[in-house]
């Protein structure tokens, strides 16, 4: 994997207009112990604002869409929350996956079961209820308890066929078992923006987590996938950035390239 410089960026873009997709945690903000403490810096917001003046920008995250919007708080961006299950943007852009609302009562039951069993396993577990998913964070749990935590989540979810589990960095997540993910959300957004013409537009996807692989995979033949750091698994991204500070530098260069 290569780290992109300005010269390479210009060559890759050619005459095409970029459409930028970014994860939030670990990409726009460093990973922190508590998800609620992941606050985007003023400098990063300034760079995002500058990018959004020149091309379309979407933030795609496992976070709830409303949480994502309040964290970034820029009005001219597209926000895809819950791995793309709910999308909102300028000019009335909106999508909510058709199957999700009808299975919310089942998710409530899963959350209740988790609240009952997890405190006894490890006090460092954080249960993060989102609208369409539940994230079980074990970053602050004892390492020896991690297999039991993951095993218990899977055991609970097996009783609810409408849901599946997915693992990320120090998190196991419960989400609807439907054929929808960050990559499909990306393609939906490109289509709705009128940016599906591969001769005129080029998607750039930047993310740090295993769930971002769906985004990288969706554009690997015609876009630019950039992995931030490492997630310990094979990646479909062709390029690499070391950390959040390098993401900021890349975005500054990208905005400058589009002058």
PDB file of C-alpha atoms in Angstrom:
ATOM      1  CA  UNK A   1       0.000   0.000   0.000  1.00  0.00           C
ATOM      2  CA  UNK A   2       1.192   3.502  -0.846  1.00  0.00           C
ATOM      3  CA  UNK A   3       0.914   6.805   0.998  1.00  0.00           C
ATOM      4  CA  UNK A   4      -0.495   9.324  -1.471  1.00  0.00           C
ATOM      5  CA  UNK A   5       1.369  12.523  -2.294  1.00  0.00           C
ATOM      6  CA  UNK A   6      -0.045  15.519  -4.175  1.00  0.00           C
ATOM      7  CA  UNK A   7       1.475  14.386  -7.468  1.00  0.00           C
ATOM      8  CA  UNK A   8      -0.151  10.935  -7.207  1.00  0.00           C
ATOM      9  CA  UNK A   9      -3.492  12.462  -6.200  1.00  0.00           C
ATOM     10  CA  UNK A  10      -3.551  14.660  -9.303  1.00  0.00           C
ATOM     11  CA  UNK A  11      -2.647  11.691 -11.487  1.00  0.00           C
ATOM     12  CA  UNK A  12      -5.375   9.482  -9.986  1.00  0.00           C
ATOM     13  CA  UNK A  13      -8.058  12.152 -10.251  1.00  0.00           C
ATOM     14  CA  UNK A  14      -7.246  13.219 -13.787  1.00  0.00           C
ATOM     15  CA  UNK A  15     -10.236  15.265 -14.930  1.00  0.00           C
ATOM     16  CA  UNK A  16     -12.659  13.454 -12.619  1.00  0.00           C
ATOM     17  CA  UNK A  17     -14.481  15.051  -9.712  1.00  0.00           C
ATOM     18  CA  UNK A  18     -13.924  13.321  -6.363  1.00  0.00           C
ATOM     19  CA  UNK A  19     -16.762  12.211  -4.094  1.00  0.00           C
ATOM     20  CA  UNK A  20     -15.284  11.805  -0.624  1.00  0.00           C
ATOM     21  CA  UNK A  21     -16.449   9.227   1.939  1.00  0.00           C
ATOM     22  CA  UNK A  22     -14.987   9.172   5.453  1.00  0.00           C
ATOM     23  CA  UNK A  23     -15.429   7.044   8.549  1.00  0.00           C
ATOM     24  CA  UNK A  24     -15.612   8.993  11.829  1.00  0.00           C
ATOM     25  CA  UNK A  25     -13.906   7.164  14.717  1.00  0.00           C
ATOM     26  CA  UNK A  26     -10.244   6.480  13.969  1.00  0.00           C
ATOM     27  CA  UNK A  27     -10.380   8.517  10.759  1.00  0.00           C
ATOM     28  CA  UNK A  28     -11.677  12.002  11.578  1.00  0.00           C
ATOM     29  CA  UNK A  29     -11.001  11.588  15.308  1.00  0.00           C
ATOM     30  CA  UNK A  30      -8.557   9.384  17.221  1.00  0.00           C
ATOM     31  CA  UNK A  31      -9.920   6.246  18.884  1.00  0.00           C
ATOM     32  CA  UNK A  32     -10.637   6.975  22.557  1.00  0.00           C
ATOM     33  CA  UNK A  33     -11.668   4.857  25.547  1.00  0.00           C
ATOM     34  CA  UNK A  34     -15.249   6.142  25.592  1.00  0.00           C
ATOM     35  CA  UNK A  35     -17.076   6.704  22.257  1.00  0.00           C
ATOM     36  CA  UNK A  36     -18.814   9.822  23.582  1.00  0.00           C
ATOM     37  CA  UNK A  37     -15.395  11.463  24.061  1.00  0.00           C
ATOM     38  CA  UNK A  38     -14.470  11.225  20.353  1.00  0.00           C
ATOM     39  CA  UNK A  39     -14.692  14.913  19.434  1.00  0.00           C
ATOM     40  CA  UNK A  40     -13.635  16.168  16.017  1.00  0.00           C
ATOM     41  CA  UNK A  41     -10.993  18.916  16.184  1.00  0.00           C
ATOM     42  CA  UNK A  42     -11.614  22.446  14.937  1.00  0.00           C
ATOM     43  CA  UNK A  43      -8.759  21.982  12.460  1.00  0.00           C
ATOM     44  CA  UNK A  44     -10.355  18.861  10.980  1.00  0.00           C
ATOM     45  CA  UNK A  45     -13.727  20.604  10.749  1.00  0.00           C
ATOM     46  CA  UNK A  46     -12.097  23.487   8.894  1.00  0.00           C
ATOM     47  CA  UNK A  47     -10.545  21.075   6.383  1.00  0.00           C
ATOM     48  CA  UNK A  48     -13.863  19.252   5.903  1.00  0.00           C
ATOM     49  CA  UNK A  49     -15.642  22.560   5.352  1.00  0.00           C
ATOM     50  CA  UNK A  50     -13.068  23.490   2.710  1.00  0.00           C
ATOM     51  CA  UNK A  51     -13.446  20.122   0.969  1.00  0.00           C
ATOM     52  CA  UNK A  52     -17.254  20.405   0.966  1.00  0.00           C
ATOM     53  CA  UNK A  53     -17.011  23.733  -0.877  1.00  0.00           C
ATOM     54  CA  UNK A  54     -15.309  21.959  -3.782  1.00  0.00           C
ATOM     55  CA  UNK A  55     -16.868  18.474  -3.957  1.00  0.00           C
ATOM     56  CA  UNK A  56     -19.385  16.214  -2.225  1.00  0.00           C
ATOM     57  CA  UNK A  57     -18.392  14.871   1.200  1.00  0.00           C
ATOM     58  CA  UNK A  58     -20.104  12.065   3.141  1.00  0.00           C
ATOM     59  CA  UNK A  59     -19.355  10.763   6.638  1.00  0.00           C
ATOM     60  CA  UNK A  60     -20.197   7.054   6.913  1.00  0.00           C
ATOM     61  CA  UNK A  61     -20.175   5.553  10.395  1.00  0.00           C
ATOM     62  CA  UNK A  62     -21.534   2.874  12.659  1.00  0.00           C
ATOM     63  CA  UNK A  63     -22.741   5.682  14.910  1.00  0.00           C
ATOM     64  CA  UNK A  64     -26.363   6.763  14.830  1.00  0.00           C
ATOM     65  CA  UNK A  65     -26.966   9.369  12.160  1.00  0.00           C
ATOM     66  CA  UNK A  66     -28.193  11.979  14.653  1.00  0.00           C
ATOM     67  CA  UNK A  67     -25.128  11.432  16.845  1.00  0.00           C
ATOM     68  CA  UNK A  68     -22.895  11.740  13.788  1.00  0.00           C
ATOM     69  CA  UNK A  69     -24.542  14.982  12.680  1.00  0.00           C
ATOM     70  CA  UNK A  70     -24.236  16.536  16.132  1.00  0.00           C
ATOM     71  CA  UNK A  71     -20.567  15.511  16.415  1.00  0.00           C
ATOM     72  CA  UNK A  72     -19.491  16.873  13.011  1.00  0.00           C
ATOM     73  CA  UNK A  73     -22.071  19.675  12.902  1.00  0.00           C
ATOM     74  CA  UNK A  74     -21.507  20.841   9.328  1.00  0.00           C
ATOM     75  CA  UNK A  75     -24.656  21.521   7.339  1.00  0.00           C
ATOM     76  CA  UNK A  76     -23.488  20.797   3.796  1.00  0.00           C
ATOM     77  CA  UNK A  77     -22.267  17.223   4.348  1.00  0.00           C
ATOM     78  CA  UNK A  78     -24.011  13.890   3.789  1.00  0.00           C
ATOM     79  CA  UNK A  79     -24.345  11.726   6.898  1.00  0.00           C
ATOM     80  CA  UNK A  80     -24.742   7.947   6.713  1.00  0.00           C
ATOM     81  CA  UNK A  81     -25.302   6.517  10.184  1.00  0.00           C
ATOM     82  CA  UNK A  82     -25.652   2.941  11.429  1.00  0.00           C
ATOM     83  CA  UNK A  83     -23.383   1.670   8.619  1.00  0.00           C
ATOM     84  CA  UNK A  84     -25.647   3.353   6.078  1.00  0.00           C
ATOM     85  CA  UNK A  85     -29.031   2.191   7.376  1.00  0.00           C
ATOM     86  CA  UNK A  86     -30.042   5.852   7.694  1.00  0.00           C
ATOM     87  CA  UNK A  87     -28.753   8.567   5.348  1.00  0.00           C
ATOM     88  CA  UNK A  88     -29.403  12.305   5.245  1.00  0.00           C
ATOM     89  CA  UNK A  89     -27.930  15.155   3.227  1.00  0.00           C
ATOM     90  CA  UNK A  90     -28.557  18.519   1.567  1.00  0.00           C
ATOM     91  CA  UNK A  91     -31.436  19.088  -0.875  1.00  0.00           C
ATOM     92  CA  UNK A  92     -33.730  16.535   0.740  1.00  0.00           C
ATOM     93  CA  UNK A  93     -31.410  13.550   0.361  1.00  0.00           C
ATOM     94  CA  UNK A  94     -32.740  10.861   2.706  1.00  0.00           C
ATOM     95  CA  UNK A  95     -32.955   7.089   3.014  1.00  0.00           C
ATOM     96  CA  UNK A  96     -33.910   4.741   5.814  1.00  0.00           C
ATOM     97  CA  UNK A  97     -33.637   1.023   5.195  1.00  0.00           C
ATOM     98  CA  UNK A  98     -37.149  -0.358   4.832  1.00  0.00           C
ATOM     99  CA  UNK A  99     -36.808  -3.346   7.160  1.00  0.00           C
ATOM    100  CA  UNK A 100     -35.152  -1.745  10.160  1.00  0.00           C
ATOM    101  CA  UNK A 101     -37.977  -0.082  12.081  1.00  0.00           C
ATOM    102  CA  UNK A 102     -40.105  -3.237  12.268  1.00  0.00           C
ATOM    103  CA  UNK A 103     -37.409  -5.198  14.127  1.00  0.00           C
ATOM    104  CA  UNK A 104     -36.580  -2.541  16.738  1.00  0.00           C
ATOM    105  CA  UNK A 105     -38.635  -4.273  19.500  1.00  0.00           C
ATOM    106  CA  UNK A 106     -36.384  -7.339  19.106  1.00  0.00           C
ATOM    107  CA  UNK A 107     -33.322  -5.136  19.508  1.00  0.00           C
ATOM    108  CA  UNK A 108     -34.814  -3.789  22.744  1.00  0.00           C
ATOM    109  CA  UNK A 109     -35.016  -7.372  24.039  1.00  0.00           C
ATOM    110  CA  UNK A 110     -31.372  -8.032  23.120  1.00  0.00           C
ATOM    111  CA  UNK A 111     -30.303  -4.873  24.937  1.00  0.00           C
ATOM    112  CA  UNK A 112     -32.238  -5.914  28.059  1.00  0.00           C
ATOM    113  CA  UNK A 113     -30.561  -9.334  28.092  1.00  0.00           C
ATOM    114  CA  UNK A 114     -27.142  -7.714  27.737  1.00  0.00           C
ATOM    115  CA  UNK A 115     -27.804  -5.276  30.571  1.00  0.00           C
ATOM    116  CA  UNK A 116     -28.653  -8.250  32.774  1.00  0.00           C
ATOM    117  CA  UNK A 117     -25.606 -10.434  32.087  1.00  0.00           C
ATOM    118  CA  UNK A 118     -22.626  -8.237  31.196  1.00  0.00           C
ATOM    119  CA  UNK A 119     -21.984  -6.392  34.491  1.00  0.00           C
ATOM    120  CA  UNK A 120     -21.198  -9.771  36.084  1.00  0.00           C
ATOM    121  CA  UNK A 121     -18.678 -10.645  33.354  1.00  0.00           C
ATOM    122  CA  UNK A 122     -16.602  -7.435  33.399  1.00  0.00           C
ATOM    123  CA  UNK A 123     -17.267  -3.921  34.712  1.00  0.00           C
ATOM    124  CA  UNK A 124     -15.266  -2.460  31.802  1.00  0.00           C
ATOM    125  CA  UNK A 125     -17.864  -3.457  29.196  1.00  0.00           C
ATOM    126  CA  UNK A 126     -19.756  -0.547  27.656  1.00  0.00           C
ATOM    127  CA  UNK A 127     -23.091  -1.281  25.976  1.00  0.00           C
ATOM    128  CA  UNK A 128     -23.752   1.373  23.349  1.00  0.00           C
ATOM    129  CA  UNK A 129     -27.381   1.247  22.188  1.00  0.00           C
ATOM    130  CA  UNK A 130     -27.927   2.861  18.831  1.00  0.00           C
ATOM    131  CA  UNK A 131     -31.169   3.130  16.881  1.00  0.00           C
ATOM    132  CA  UNK A 132     -30.527   0.088  14.678  1.00  0.00           C
ATOM    133  CA  UNK A 133     -27.651  -1.622  16.454  1.00  0.00           C
ATOM    134  CA  UNK A 134     -25.961  -2.339  19.761  1.00  0.00           C
ATOM    135  CA  UNK A 135     -22.219  -1.917  20.130  1.00  0.00           C
ATOM    136  CA  UNK A 136     -20.520  -3.866  22.923  1.00  0.00           C
ATOM    137  CA  UNK A 137     -17.223  -2.080  23.578  1.00  0.00           C
ATOM    138  CA  UNK A 138     -14.601  -4.083  25.447  1.00  0.00           C
ATOM    139  CA  UNK A 139     -11.631  -1.705  25.129  1.00  0.00           C
ATOM    140  CA  UNK A 140     -11.716  -1.151  28.909  1.00  0.00           C
ATOM    141  CA  UNK A 141     -12.424  -4.780  29.829  1.00  0.00           C
ATOM    142  CA  UNK A 142      -9.797  -7.229  31.091  1.00  0.00           C
ATOM    143  CA  UNK A 143      -8.075  -9.009  28.200  1.00  0.00           C
ATOM    144  CA  UNK A 144      -8.735 -12.433  29.740  1.00  0.00           C
ATOM    145  CA  UNK A 145     -12.501 -11.745  29.641  1.00  0.00           C
ATOM    146  CA  UNK A 146     -12.692 -10.791  25.949  1.00  0.00           C
ATOM    147  CA  UNK A 147     -13.425 -14.315  24.593  1.00  0.00           C
ATOM    148  CA  UNK A 148     -16.262 -14.689  27.118  1.00  0.00           C
ATOM    149  CA  UNK A 149     -17.689 -11.287  26.144  1.00  0.00           C
ATOM    150  CA  UNK A 150     -17.666 -12.085  22.423  1.00  0.00           C
ATOM    151  CA  UNK A 151     -19.047 -15.559  23.072  1.00  0.00           C
ATOM    152  CA  UNK A 152     -21.916 -14.243  25.196  1.00  0.00           C
ATOM    153  CA  UNK A 153     -22.906 -11.651  22.559  1.00  0.00           C
ATOM    154  CA  UNK A 154     -23.036 -14.369  19.890  1.00  0.00           C
ATOM    155  CA  UNK A 155     -24.963 -16.686  22.205  1.00  0.00           C
ATOM    156  CA  UNK A 156     -27.628 -14.019  22.830  1.00  0.00           C
ATOM    157  CA  UNK A 157     -27.919 -13.046  19.167  1.00  0.00           C
ATOM    158  CA  UNK A 158     -28.374 -16.674  18.046  1.00  0.00           C
ATOM    159  CA  UNK A 159     -31.842 -16.503  19.631  1.00  0.00           C
ATOM    160  CA  UNK A 160     -32.825 -13.617  17.357  1.00  0.00           C
ATOM    161  CA  UNK A 161     -32.594 -14.635  13.662  1.00  0.00           C
ATOM    162  CA  UNK A 162     -33.304 -11.083  12.441  1.00  0.00           C
ATOM    163  CA  UNK A 163     -29.870  -9.995  13.711  1.00  0.00           C
ATOM    164  CA  UNK A 164     -26.207 -10.790  13.157  1.00  0.00           C
ATOM    165  CA  UNK A 165     -22.909  -9.840  14.784  1.00  0.00           C
ATOM    166  CA  UNK A 166     -19.924  -8.046  13.311  1.00  0.00           C
ATOM    167  CA  UNK A 167     -16.546  -7.327  14.887  1.00  0.00           C
ATOM    168  CA  UNK A 168     -14.465  -4.155  14.769  1.00  0.00           C
ATOM    169  CA  UNK A 169     -11.692  -2.581  16.813  1.00  0.00           C
ATOM    170  CA  UNK A 170     -12.386  -3.593  20.427  1.00  0.00           C
ATOM    171  CA  UNK A 171     -16.099  -3.878  19.660  1.00  0.00           C
ATOM    172  CA  UNK A 172     -18.601  -6.525  18.694  1.00  0.00           C
ATOM    173  CA  UNK A 173     -21.769  -5.139  17.194  1.00  0.00           C
ATOM    174  CA  UNK A 174     -25.300  -6.472  16.852  1.00  0.00           C
ATOM    175  CA  UNK A 175     -27.067  -5.272  13.702  1.00  0.00           C
ATOM    176  CA  UNK A 176     -29.971  -6.255  11.435  1.00  0.00           C
ATOM    177  CA  UNK A 177     -29.261  -9.321   9.307  1.00  0.00           C
ATOM    178  CA  UNK A 178     -30.039  -7.636   6.007  1.00  0.00           C
ATOM    179  CA  UNK A 179     -27.925  -7.245   2.890  1.00  0.00           C
ATOM    180  CA  UNK A 180     -26.877  -3.647   3.512  1.00  0.00           C
ATOM    181  CA  UNK A 181     -23.556  -2.146   4.583  1.00  0.00           C
ATOM    182  CA  UNK A 182     -21.233   0.825   4.090  1.00  0.00           C
ATOM    183  CA  UNK A 183     -20.376  -0.213   0.528  1.00  0.00           C
ATOM    184  CA  UNK A 184     -24.011  -0.401  -0.559  1.00  0.00           C
ATOM    185  CA  UNK A 185     -24.704   2.918   1.160  1.00  0.00           C
ATOM    186  CA  UNK A 186     -21.793   4.446  -0.775  1.00  0.00           C
ATOM    187  CA  UNK A 187     -23.197   3.245  -4.095  1.00  0.00           C
ATOM    188  CA  UNK A 188     -26.694   4.502  -3.178  1.00  0.00           C
ATOM    189  CA  UNK A 189     -25.265   7.940  -2.362  1.00  0.00           C
ATOM    190  CA  UNK A 190     -23.250   8.064  -5.598  1.00  0.00           C
ATOM    191  CA  UNK A 191     -26.376   7.195  -7.567  1.00  0.00           C
ATOM    192  CA  UNK A 192     -28.576   9.779  -5.822  1.00  0.00           C
ATOM    193  CA  UNK A 193     -25.942  12.483  -6.318  1.00  0.00           C
ATOM    194  CA  UNK A 194     -25.889  11.757 -10.042  1.00  0.00           C
ATOM    195  CA  UNK A 195     -22.262  10.743  -9.605  1.00  0.00           C
ATOM    196  CA  UNK A 196     -22.434   7.142 -10.837  1.00  0.00           C
ATOM    197  CA  UNK A 197     -20.655   7.949 -14.140  1.00  0.00           C
ATOM    198  CA  UNK A 198     -17.176   6.493 -13.624  1.00  0.00           C
ATOM    199  CA  UNK A 199     -15.792   8.654 -16.426  1.00  0.00           C
ATOM    200  CA  UNK A 200     -16.723  11.861 -14.601  1.00  0.00           C
ATOM    201  CA  UNK A 201     -16.581  11.013 -10.891  1.00  0.00           C
ATOM    202  CA  UNK A 202     -14.184   9.097  -8.660  1.00  0.00           C
ATOM    203  CA  UNK A 203     -15.101   7.955  -5.135  1.00  0.00           C
ATOM    204  CA  UNK A 204     -12.496   8.201  -2.379  1.00  0.00           C
ATOM    205  CA  UNK A 205     -13.177   6.131   0.732  1.00  0.00           C
ATOM    206  CA  UNK A 206     -11.088   6.621   3.888  1.00  0.00           C
ATOM    207  CA  UNK A 207     -11.573   4.396   6.933  1.00  0.00           C
ATOM    208  CA  UNK A 208      -9.725   2.509   9.635  1.00  0.00           C
ATOM    209  CA  UNK A 209     -11.964  -0.379  10.657  1.00  0.00           C
ATOM    210  CA  UNK A 210     -12.959  -3.814   9.411  1.00  0.00           C
ATOM    211  CA  UNK A 211     -16.458  -2.498   8.597  1.00  0.00           C
ATOM    212  CA  UNK A 212     -14.853  -0.066   6.140  1.00  0.00           C
ATOM    213  CA  UNK A 213     -13.747  -3.011   4.012  1.00  0.00           C
ATOM    214  CA  UNK A 214     -17.253  -3.051   2.493  1.00  0.00           C
ATOM    215  CA  UNK A 215     -16.583   0.491   1.291  1.00  0.00           C
ATOM    216  CA  UNK A 216     -13.131  -0.360  -0.060  1.00  0.00           C
ATOM    217  CA  UNK A 217     -14.502  -3.436  -1.821  1.00  0.00           C
ATOM    218  CA  UNK A 218     -17.330  -1.442  -3.442  1.00  0.00           C
ATOM    219  CA  UNK A 219     -14.917   0.937  -5.197  1.00  0.00           C
ATOM    220  CA  UNK A 220     -11.739  -1.102  -5.635  1.00  0.00           C
ATOM    221  CA  UNK A 221     -12.066  -1.255  -9.437  1.00  0.00           C
ATOM    222  CA  UNK A 222     -12.789   2.425 -10.058  1.00  0.00           C
ATOM    223  CA  UNK A 223     -12.105   4.441  -6.889  1.00  0.00           C
ATOM    224  CA  UNK A 224      -9.471   5.187  -4.260  1.00  0.00           C
ATOM    225  CA  UNK A 225      -9.599   3.177  -1.018  1.00  0.00           C
ATOM    226  CA  UNK A 226      -7.397   4.428   1.819  1.00  0.00           C
ATOM    227  CA  UNK A 227      -6.875   2.474   5.050  1.00  0.00           C
ATOM    228  CA  UNK A 228      -5.948   4.470   8.156  1.00  0.00           C
ATOM    229  CA  UNK A 229      -3.538   2.535  10.377  1.00  0.00           C
ATOM    230  CA  UNK A 230      -4.068  -1.230  10.652  1.00  0.00           C
ATOM    231  CA  UNK A 231      -7.027  -3.427  11.586  1.00  0.00           C
ATOM    232  CA  UNK A 232      -5.254  -6.781  11.483  1.00  0.00           C
ATOM    233  CA  UNK A 233      -7.119  -8.274   8.514  1.00  0.00           C
ATOM    234  CA  UNK A 234      -6.539  -8.298   4.720  1.00  0.00           C
ATOM    235  CA  UNK A 235      -7.687  -5.082   3.065  1.00  0.00           C
ATOM    236  CA  UNK A 236      -9.150  -4.101  -0.315  1.00  0.00           C
ATOM    237  CA  UNK A 237      -7.690  -0.596   0.110  1.00  0.00           C
ATOM    238  CA  UNK A 238      -4.815   0.225  -2.227  1.00  0.00           C
ATOM    239  CA  UNK A 239      -3.465   3.152  -0.224  1.00  0.00           C
ATOM    240  CA  UNK A 240      -2.573   3.890   3.378  1.00  0.00           C
ATOM    241  CA  UNK A 241      -2.469   6.754   5.854  1.00  0.00           C
ATOM    242  CA  UNK A 242      -0.786   6.324   9.222  1.00  0.00           C
ATOM    243  CA  UNK A 243      -3.222   8.143  11.513  1.00  0.00           C
ATOM    244  CA  UNK A 244      -5.773  10.958  11.889  1.00  0.00           C
ATOM    245  CA  UNK A 245      -3.132  13.665  11.447  1.00  0.00           C
ATOM    246  CA  UNK A 246      -2.180  12.188   8.065  1.00  0.00           C
ATOM    247  CA  UNK A 247      -5.872  12.083   7.119  1.00  0.00           C
ATOM    248  CA  UNK A 248      -6.034  15.817   7.797  1.00  0.00           C
ATOM    249  CA  UNK A 249      -2.921  16.425   5.683  1.00  0.00           C
ATOM    250  CA  UNK A 250      -4.356  14.333   2.845  1.00  0.00           C
ATOM    251  CA  UNK A 251      -7.647  16.260   2.914  1.00  0.00           C
ATOM    252  CA  UNK A 252      -5.774  19.567   2.882  1.00  0.00           C
ATOM    253  CA  UNK A 253      -3.818  18.384  -0.161  1.00  0.00           C
ATOM    254  CA  UNK A 254      -6.976  17.112  -1.857  1.00  0.00           C
ATOM    255  CA  UNK A 255      -8.754  20.444  -1.347  1.00  0.00           C
ATOM    256  CA  UNK A 256      -5.711  22.279  -2.683  1.00  0.00           C
ATOM    257  CA  UNK A 257      -5.545  19.968  -5.703  1.00  0.00           C
ATOM    258  CA  UNK A 258      -9.123  20.937  -6.618  1.00  0.00           C
ATOM    259  CA  UNK A 259      -8.371  24.684  -6.787  1.00  0.00           C
TER     260      UNK A 259
END
